[in-house]
Amino acid sequence: MSDEVATVTESAAATETPATESAPAKHADMAKTSKRKQCWEKRDTYFACLDKNDNNQEACAPEKEGYYTACPGSWVKHFNKLRIQAQYSSGIDQFRRSGGKVPESAVKDEVLLKRGA
């Protein structure tokens, strides 16, 4: 890996991970089963909070901090992508099951997007 790519990767991980550890040290630490389990537990707690609070990140600030601190930035990015994909797939399935009727939540999101909120 070139020095330029490594620098970009490390700076991206640093912006996504508010922990004081460097990204390489955090990744090495994840080899321990206890650290991986802690990361997964913090992720699950944060995502459950988001589900309960209609994806309101402000309401889940303590859980988010724990998640971003316990997990390396690349893992956070990966888990967040998986969550978005699962929500999208769930919305498609709900649309198909409803016989093509657009769910109320999708209408609300579309209105917010049009307003630029």
PDB file of C-alpha atoms in Angstrom:
ATOM      1  CA  MET A   1       0.000   0.000   0.000  1.00  0.00           C
ATOM      2  CA  SER A   2       1.462   3.385  -0.908  1.00  0.00           C
ATOM      3  CA  ASP A   3       2.118   5.984   1.793  1.00  0.00           C
ATOM      4  CA  GLU A   4      -0.507   8.292   0.265  1.00  0.00           C
ATOM      5  CA  VAL A   5      -3.206   5.594   0.380  1.00  0.00           C
ATOM      6  CA  ALA A   6      -2.217   4.606   3.912  1.00  0.00           C
ATOM      7  CA  THR A   7      -2.431   8.242   5.053  1.00  0.00           C
ATOM      8  CA  VAL A   8      -5.868   8.691   3.490  1.00  0.00           C
ATOM      9  CA  THR A   9      -7.085   5.421   5.014  1.00  0.00           C
ATOM     10  CA  GLU A  10      -5.770   6.312   8.475  1.00  0.00           C
ATOM     11  CA  SER A  11      -7.236   9.816   8.380  1.00  0.00           C
ATOM     12  CA  ALA A  12     -10.640   8.456   7.272  1.00  0.00           C
ATOM     13  CA  ALA A  13     -10.608   5.923  10.096  1.00  0.00           C
ATOM     14  CA  ALA A  14      -9.648   8.633  12.559  1.00  0.00           C
ATOM     15  CA  THR A  15     -12.583  10.816  11.557  1.00  0.00           C
ATOM     16  CA  GLU A  16     -15.013   7.917  11.949  1.00  0.00           C
ATOM     17  CA  THR A  17     -13.611   6.674  15.249  1.00  0.00           C
ATOM     18  CA  PRO A  18     -13.639   9.161  18.142  1.00  0.00           C
ATOM     19  CA  ALA A  19     -11.437   6.884  20.259  1.00  0.00           C
ATOM     20  CA  THR A  20      -7.950   8.023  21.171  1.00  0.00           C
ATOM     21  CA  GLU A  21      -6.307   4.869  19.817  1.00  0.00           C
ATOM     22  CA  SER A  22      -4.787   4.887  16.353  1.00  0.00           C
ATOM     23  CA  ALA A  23      -6.647   2.890  13.698  1.00  0.00           C
ATOM     24  CA  PRO A  24      -3.919   0.208  13.281  1.00  0.00           C
ATOM     25  CA  ALA A  25      -3.760  -0.361  17.047  1.00  0.00           C
ATOM     26  CA  LYS A  26      -7.538  -0.638  17.223  1.00  0.00           C
ATOM     27  CA  HIS A  27      -7.605  -3.212  14.386  1.00  0.00           C
ATOM     28  CA  ALA A  28      -4.901  -5.286  16.081  1.00  0.00           C
ATOM     29  CA  ASP A  29      -6.896  -5.160  19.301  1.00  0.00           C
ATOM     30  CA  MET A  30      -9.944  -6.593  17.487  1.00  0.00           C
ATOM     31  CA  ALA A  31      -8.160  -9.935  17.194  1.00  0.00           C
ATOM     32  CA  LYS A  32      -9.276 -10.536  20.775  1.00  0.00           C
ATOM     33  CA  THR A  33     -12.673 -12.209  20.999  1.00  0.00           C
ATOM     34  CA  SER A  34     -13.704 -10.053  23.953  1.00  0.00           C
ATOM     35  CA  LYS A  35     -13.051  -6.846  21.986  1.00  0.00           C
ATOM     36  CA  ARG A  36     -15.066  -8.090  18.996  1.00  0.00           C
ATOM     37  CA  LYS A  37     -17.953  -9.070  21.263  1.00  0.00           C
ATOM     38  CA  GLN A  38     -17.823  -5.667  22.953  1.00  0.00           C
ATOM     39  CA  CYS A  39     -17.971  -3.979  19.540  1.00  0.00           C
ATOM     40  CA  TRP A  40     -20.923  -6.114  18.431  1.00  0.00           C
ATOM     41  CA  GLU A  41     -22.779  -5.449  21.690  1.00  0.00           C
ATOM     42  CA  LYS A  42     -22.266  -1.683  21.368  1.00  0.00           C
ATOM     43  CA  ARG A  43     -23.398  -1.832  17.727  1.00  0.00           C
ATOM     44  CA  ASP A  44     -26.526  -3.785  18.644  1.00  0.00           C
ATOM     45  CA  THR A  45     -27.319  -1.389  21.497  1.00  0.00           C
ATOM     46  CA  TYR A  46     -26.938   1.647  19.226  1.00  0.00           C
ATOM     47  CA  PHE A  47     -29.003   0.156  16.402  1.00  0.00           C
ATOM     48  CA  ALA A  48     -31.737  -0.899  18.862  1.00  0.00           C
ATOM     49  CA  CYS A  49     -31.831   2.661  20.171  1.00  0.00           C
ATOM     50  CA  LEU A  50     -32.144   4.001  16.614  1.00  0.00           C
ATOM     51  CA  ASP A  51     -34.988   1.560  15.930  1.00  0.00           C
ATOM     52  CA  LYS A  52     -36.767   2.597  19.109  1.00  0.00           C
ATOM     53  CA  ASN A  53     -36.281   6.335  18.445  1.00  0.00           C
ATOM     54  CA  ASP A  54     -37.184   6.452  14.734  1.00  0.00           C
ATOM     55  CA  ASN A  55     -33.506   6.813  13.693  1.00  0.00           C
ATOM     56  CA  ASN A  56     -33.032   9.940  15.838  1.00  0.00           C
ATOM     57  CA  GLN A  57     -29.266  10.017  16.341  1.00  0.00           C
ATOM     58  CA  GLU A  58     -29.455  12.809  18.918  1.00  0.00           C
ATOM     59  CA  ALA A  59     -31.600  10.630  21.175  1.00  0.00           C
ATOM     60  CA  CYS A  60     -28.986   7.877  20.894  1.00  0.00           C
ATOM     61  CA  ALA A  61     -25.846   9.985  21.390  1.00  0.00           C
ATOM     62  CA  PRO A  62     -24.468   7.953  24.350  1.00  0.00           C
ATOM     63  CA  GLU A  63     -25.022   4.669  22.501  1.00  0.00           C
ATOM     64  CA  LYS A  64     -23.438   6.091  19.350  1.00  0.00           C
ATOM     65  CA  GLU A  65     -20.365   7.222  21.298  1.00  0.00           C
ATOM     66  CA  GLY A  66     -19.995   3.736  22.793  1.00  0.00           C
ATOM     67  CA  TYR A  67     -20.352   2.126  19.358  1.00  0.00           C
ATOM     68  CA  TYR A  68     -17.847   4.447  17.665  1.00  0.00           C
ATOM     69  CA  THR A  69     -15.411   4.021  20.551  1.00  0.00           C
ATOM     70  CA  ALA A  70     -15.610   0.213  20.748  1.00  0.00           C
ATOM     71  CA  CYS A  71     -15.364  -0.480  16.995  1.00  0.00           C
ATOM     72  CA  PRO A  72     -12.725   0.432  14.403  1.00  0.00           C
ATOM     73  CA  GLY A  73     -13.831   3.040  11.868  1.00  0.00           C
ATOM     74  CA  SER A  74     -13.852   0.561   8.997  1.00  0.00           C
ATOM     75  CA  TRP A  75     -16.166  -1.740  10.969  1.00  0.00           C
ATOM     76  CA  VAL A  76     -18.494   1.158  11.816  1.00  0.00           C
ATOM     77  CA  LYS A  77     -18.661   2.094   8.137  1.00  0.00           C
ATOM     78  CA  HIS A  78     -19.351  -1.532   7.159  1.00  0.00           C
ATOM     79  CA  PHE A  79     -22.027  -2.090   9.829  1.00  0.00           C
ATOM     80  CA  ASN A  80     -23.740   1.198   8.937  1.00  0.00           C
ATOM     81  CA  LYS A  81     -23.846   0.200   5.250  1.00  0.00           C
ATOM     82  CA  LEU A  82     -25.356  -3.168   6.159  1.00  0.00           C
ATOM     83  CA  ARG A  83     -28.025  -1.432   8.256  1.00  0.00           C
ATOM     84  CA  ILE A  84     -28.956   0.889   5.394  1.00  0.00           C
ATOM     85  CA  GLN A  85     -29.123  -2.025   2.954  1.00  0.00           C
ATOM     86  CA  ALA A  86     -31.329  -4.005   5.340  1.00  0.00           C
ATOM     87  CA  GLN A  87     -33.674  -1.049   5.820  1.00  0.00           C
ATOM     88  CA  TYR A  88     -33.891  -0.536   2.063  1.00  0.00           C
ATOM     89  CA  SER A  89     -34.612  -4.227   1.463  1.00  0.00           C
ATOM     90  CA  SER A  90     -37.216  -4.206   4.212  1.00  0.00           C
ATOM     91  CA  GLY A  91     -38.927  -1.226   2.594  1.00  0.00           C
ATOM     92  CA  ILE A  92     -38.995  -2.992  -0.781  1.00  0.00           C
ATOM     93  CA  ASP A  93     -40.468  -6.130   0.829  1.00  0.00           C
ATOM     94  CA  GLN A  94     -43.097  -4.062   2.644  1.00  0.00           C
ATOM     95  CA  PHE A  95     -43.988  -2.368  -0.653  1.00  0.00           C
ATOM     96  CA  ARG A  96     -44.390  -5.720  -2.403  1.00  0.00           C
ATOM     97  CA  ARG A  97     -46.486  -7.196   0.437  1.00  0.00           C
ATOM     98  CA  SER A  98     -48.782  -4.166   0.446  1.00  0.00           C
ATOM     99  CA  GLY A  99     -49.763  -4.741  -3.166  1.00  0.00           C
ATOM    100  CA  GLY A 100     -47.828  -1.737  -4.406  1.00  0.00           C
ATOM    101  CA  LYS A 101     -49.076   0.793  -1.862  1.00  0.00           C
ATOM    102  CA  VAL A 102     -46.393   3.190  -0.715  1.00  0.00           C
ATOM    103  CA  PRO A 103     -45.909   3.000   3.080  1.00  0.00           C
ATOM    104  CA  GLU A 104     -46.705   6.191   5.001  1.00  0.00           C
ATOM    105  CA  SER A 105     -43.119   6.381   6.286  1.00  0.00           C
ATOM    106  CA  ALA A 106     -41.786   6.478   2.713  1.00  0.00           C
ATOM    107  CA  VAL A 107     -44.146   9.315   1.827  1.00  0.00           C
ATOM    108  CA  LYS A 108     -42.965  11.240   4.885  1.00  0.00           C
ATOM    109  CA  ASP A 109     -39.291  10.695   3.937  1.00  0.00           C
ATOM    110  CA  GLU A 110     -39.923  11.766   0.349  1.00  0.00           C
ATOM    111  CA  VAL A 111     -41.626  14.986   1.465  1.00  0.00           C
ATOM    112  CA  LEU A 112     -38.685  15.761   3.749  1.00  0.00           C
ATOM    113  CA  LEU A 113     -36.231  15.124   0.918  1.00  0.00           C
ATOM    114  CA  LYS A 114     -38.104  17.458  -1.418  1.00  0.00           C
ATOM    115  CA  ARG A 115     -38.043  20.192   1.220  1.00  0.00           C
ATOM    116  CA  GLY A 116     -34.316  19.674   1.727  1.00  0.00           C
ATOM    117  CA  ALA A 117     -34.692  18.790   5.385  1.00  0.00           C
TER     118      ALA A 117
END
